mmCIF file of C-alpha atoms in Angstrom:
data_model
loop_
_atom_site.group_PDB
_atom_site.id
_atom_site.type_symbol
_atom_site.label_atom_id
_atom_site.label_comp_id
_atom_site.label_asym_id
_atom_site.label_seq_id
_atom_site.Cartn_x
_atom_site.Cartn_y
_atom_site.Cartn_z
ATOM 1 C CA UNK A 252 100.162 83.636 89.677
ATOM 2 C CA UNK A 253 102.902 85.803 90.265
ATOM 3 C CA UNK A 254 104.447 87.165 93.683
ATOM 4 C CA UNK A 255 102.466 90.726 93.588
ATOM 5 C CA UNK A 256 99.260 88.610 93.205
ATOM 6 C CA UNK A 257 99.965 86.304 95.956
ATOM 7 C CA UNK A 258 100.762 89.211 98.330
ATOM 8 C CA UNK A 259 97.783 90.879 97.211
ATOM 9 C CA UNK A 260 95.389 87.933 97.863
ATOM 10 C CA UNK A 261 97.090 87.315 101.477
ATOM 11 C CA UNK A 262 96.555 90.386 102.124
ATOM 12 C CA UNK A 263 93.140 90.883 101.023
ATOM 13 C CA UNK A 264 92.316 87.822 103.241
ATOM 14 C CA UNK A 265 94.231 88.930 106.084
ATOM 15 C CA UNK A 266 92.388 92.429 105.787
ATOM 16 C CA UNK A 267 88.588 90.690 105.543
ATOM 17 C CA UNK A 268 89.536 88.681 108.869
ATOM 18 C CA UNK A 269 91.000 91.751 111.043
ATOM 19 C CA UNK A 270 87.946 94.000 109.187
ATOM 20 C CA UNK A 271 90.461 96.420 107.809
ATOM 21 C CA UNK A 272 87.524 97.887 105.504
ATOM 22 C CA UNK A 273 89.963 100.320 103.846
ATOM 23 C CA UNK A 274 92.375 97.669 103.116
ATOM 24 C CA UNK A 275 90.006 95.100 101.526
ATOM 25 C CA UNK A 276 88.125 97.907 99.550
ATOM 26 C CA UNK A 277 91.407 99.140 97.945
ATOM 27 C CA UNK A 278 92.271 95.169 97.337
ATOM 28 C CA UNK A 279 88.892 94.459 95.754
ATOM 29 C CA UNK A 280 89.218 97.712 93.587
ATOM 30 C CA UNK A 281 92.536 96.311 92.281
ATOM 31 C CA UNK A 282 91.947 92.893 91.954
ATOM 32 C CA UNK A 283 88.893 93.874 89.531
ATOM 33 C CA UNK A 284 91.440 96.204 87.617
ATOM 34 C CA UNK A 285 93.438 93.063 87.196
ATOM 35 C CA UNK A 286 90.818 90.627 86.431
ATOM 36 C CA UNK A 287 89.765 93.424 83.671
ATOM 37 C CA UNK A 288 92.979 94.091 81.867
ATOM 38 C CA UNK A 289 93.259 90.187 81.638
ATOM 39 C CA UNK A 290 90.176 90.409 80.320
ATOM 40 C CA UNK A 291 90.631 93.086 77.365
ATOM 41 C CA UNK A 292 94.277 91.407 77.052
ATOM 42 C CA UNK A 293 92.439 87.782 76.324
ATOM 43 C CA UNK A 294 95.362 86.223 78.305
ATOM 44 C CA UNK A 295 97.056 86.036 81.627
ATOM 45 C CA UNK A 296 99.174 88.722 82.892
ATOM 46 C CA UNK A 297 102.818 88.733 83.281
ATOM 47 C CA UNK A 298 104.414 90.863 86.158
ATOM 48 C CA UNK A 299 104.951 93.936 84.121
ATOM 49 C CA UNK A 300 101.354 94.461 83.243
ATOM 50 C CA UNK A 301 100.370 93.611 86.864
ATOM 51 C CA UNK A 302 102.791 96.721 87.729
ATOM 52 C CA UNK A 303 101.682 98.640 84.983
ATOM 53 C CA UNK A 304 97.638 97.870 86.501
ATOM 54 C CA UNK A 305 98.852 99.376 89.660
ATOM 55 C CA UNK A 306 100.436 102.495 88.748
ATOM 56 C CA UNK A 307 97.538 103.236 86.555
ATOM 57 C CA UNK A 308 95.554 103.386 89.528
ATOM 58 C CA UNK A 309 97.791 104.885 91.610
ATOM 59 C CA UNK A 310 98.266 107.787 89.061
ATOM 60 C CA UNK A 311 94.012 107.292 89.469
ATOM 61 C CA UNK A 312 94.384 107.952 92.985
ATOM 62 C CA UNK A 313 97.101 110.633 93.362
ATOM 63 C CA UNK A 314 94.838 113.028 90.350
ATOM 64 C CA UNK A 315 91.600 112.231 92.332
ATOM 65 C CA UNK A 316 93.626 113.309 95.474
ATOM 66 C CA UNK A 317 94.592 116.429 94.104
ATOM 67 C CA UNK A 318 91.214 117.593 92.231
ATOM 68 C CA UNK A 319 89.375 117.035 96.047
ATOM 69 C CA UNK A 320 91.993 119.215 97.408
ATOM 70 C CA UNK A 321 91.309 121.646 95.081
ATOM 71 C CA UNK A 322 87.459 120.990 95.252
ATOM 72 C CA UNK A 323 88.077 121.428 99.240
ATOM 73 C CA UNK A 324 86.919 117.813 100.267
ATOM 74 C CA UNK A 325 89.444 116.785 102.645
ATOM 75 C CA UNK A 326 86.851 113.739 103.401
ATOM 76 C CA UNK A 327 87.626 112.435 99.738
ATOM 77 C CA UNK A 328 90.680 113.234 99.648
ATOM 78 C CA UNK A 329 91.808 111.156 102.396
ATOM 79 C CA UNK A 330 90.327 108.111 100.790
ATOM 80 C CA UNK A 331 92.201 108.749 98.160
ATOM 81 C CA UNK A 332 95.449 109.185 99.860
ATOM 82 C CA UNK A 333 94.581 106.399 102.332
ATOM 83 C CA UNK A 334 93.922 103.856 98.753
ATOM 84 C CA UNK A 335 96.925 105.389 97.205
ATOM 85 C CA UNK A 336 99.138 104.649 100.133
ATOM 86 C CA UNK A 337 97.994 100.910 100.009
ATOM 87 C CA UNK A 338 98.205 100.603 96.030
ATOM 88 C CA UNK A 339 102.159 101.857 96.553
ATOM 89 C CA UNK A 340 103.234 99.280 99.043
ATOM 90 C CA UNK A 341 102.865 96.369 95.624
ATOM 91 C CA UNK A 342 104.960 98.762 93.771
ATOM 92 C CA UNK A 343 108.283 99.107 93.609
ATOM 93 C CA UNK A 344 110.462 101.572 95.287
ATOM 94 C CA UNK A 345 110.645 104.607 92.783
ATOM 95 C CA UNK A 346 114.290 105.715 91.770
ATOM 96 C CA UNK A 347 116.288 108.780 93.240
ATOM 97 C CA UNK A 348 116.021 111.891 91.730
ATOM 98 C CA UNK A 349 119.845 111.750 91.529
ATOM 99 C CA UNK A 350 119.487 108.562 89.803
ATOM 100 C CA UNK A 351 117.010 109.760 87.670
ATOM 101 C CA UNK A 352 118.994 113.579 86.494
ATOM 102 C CA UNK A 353 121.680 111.318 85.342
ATOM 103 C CA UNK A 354 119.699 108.906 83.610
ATOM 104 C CA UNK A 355 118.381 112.362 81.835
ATOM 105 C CA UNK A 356 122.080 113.739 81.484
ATOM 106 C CA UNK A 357 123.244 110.522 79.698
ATOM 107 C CA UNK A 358 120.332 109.942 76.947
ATOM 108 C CA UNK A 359 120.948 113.860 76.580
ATOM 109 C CA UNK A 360 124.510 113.326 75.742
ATOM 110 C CA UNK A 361 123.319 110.680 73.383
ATOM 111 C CA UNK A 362 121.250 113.689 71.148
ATOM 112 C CA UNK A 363 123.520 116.585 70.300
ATOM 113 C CA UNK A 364 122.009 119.302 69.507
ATOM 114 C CA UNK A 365 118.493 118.327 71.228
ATOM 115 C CA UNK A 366 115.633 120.539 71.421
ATOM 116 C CA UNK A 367 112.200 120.240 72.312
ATOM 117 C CA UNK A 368 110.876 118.495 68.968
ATOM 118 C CA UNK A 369 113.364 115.765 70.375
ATOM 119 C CA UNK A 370 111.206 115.557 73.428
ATOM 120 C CA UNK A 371 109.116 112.144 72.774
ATOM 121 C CA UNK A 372 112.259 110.179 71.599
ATOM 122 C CA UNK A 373 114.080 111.459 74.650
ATOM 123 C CA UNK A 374 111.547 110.434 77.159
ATOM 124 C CA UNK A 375 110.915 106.936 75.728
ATOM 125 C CA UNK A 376 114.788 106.553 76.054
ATOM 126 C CA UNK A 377 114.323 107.267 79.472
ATOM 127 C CA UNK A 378 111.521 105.470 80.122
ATOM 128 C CA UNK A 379 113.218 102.342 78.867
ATOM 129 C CA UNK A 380 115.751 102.839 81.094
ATOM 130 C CA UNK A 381 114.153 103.676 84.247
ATOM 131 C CA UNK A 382 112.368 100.295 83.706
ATOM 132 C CA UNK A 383 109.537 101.992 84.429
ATOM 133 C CA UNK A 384 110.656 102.467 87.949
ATOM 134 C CA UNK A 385 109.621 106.298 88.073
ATOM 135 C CA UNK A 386 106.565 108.339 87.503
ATOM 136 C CA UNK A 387 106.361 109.870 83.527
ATOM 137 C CA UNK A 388 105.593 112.908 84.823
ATOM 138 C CA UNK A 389 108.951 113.656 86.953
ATOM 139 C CA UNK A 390 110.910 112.406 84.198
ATOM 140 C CA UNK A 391 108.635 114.703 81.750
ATOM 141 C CA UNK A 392 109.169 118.054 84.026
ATOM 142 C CA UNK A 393 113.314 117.369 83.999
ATOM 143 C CA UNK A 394 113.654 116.341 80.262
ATOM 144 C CA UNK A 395 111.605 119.362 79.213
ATOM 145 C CA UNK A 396 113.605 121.952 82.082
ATOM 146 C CA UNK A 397 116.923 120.675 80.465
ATOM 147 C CA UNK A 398 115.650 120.686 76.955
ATOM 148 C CA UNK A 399 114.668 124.668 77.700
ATOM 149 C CA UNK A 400 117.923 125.570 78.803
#
């Protein structure tokens, strides 16, 4: 079992004694992601598909957040910021813009010449090293904005 489990089940169990029923829902809805990815993997996870479980259902969270707004449901979308918040505290700490333009700047200096049908070789560059550490879609709105100009 590795450290983001552990939290998560001390947590869980800290959340059913003090009747936190936001907390242990959120836990219970992750845990079963978990136990279902090990599932359709046949094997036990390692720490990078336990982080790639939980940003899948952050992403989950954060589009279900948005189409409520849009829906005008502030009830629902509440929940879904309130599940989102507690799915991002097992994640780690997502990297500085900064950080992440010169990431961009470097695998760009890497491609002369690049245009946009150099898009999905560009972003899997960065991807791989971000170590996953950002959101696909930030690094997909700067790639393409420098790839345009």
């Amino acid at each position: 079992m590795f450290d983001i489990e552990k939290r998560i089940d001390a947590n869980l169990i800290k959340a059913l004694k003090a009747k936190e029923s936001d907390i242990v829902d959120t836990l219970r809805l992750v845990k079963t992601a978990l136990k279902n990815e090990q599932i359709a993997k046949k094997e036990e996870l390692n720490e990078s598909d336990i982080l790639k479980v939980l940003k899948k259902e952050a992403k989950k969270r954060k589009e279900a957040s948005i189409a409520f707004e849009k829906g005008n449901r502030p009830q629902l979308k509440e929940k879904e910021d309130t599940e989102l918040k507690i799915i991002l505290e097992y994640l780690p700490e997502e990297i500085s813009d900064e950080e992440l333009n010169k990431l961009v700047d470097e695998v760009l200096s890497n491609h002369q010449e690049a245009s946009m049908q150099d898009f999905g070789t560009i972003m899997k560059e960065v991807m791989a090293k971000t170590d996953n550490q950002v959101d696909g879609s930030r690094v997909s709105g700067l790639v393409k904005g420098k790839l345009s100009s």
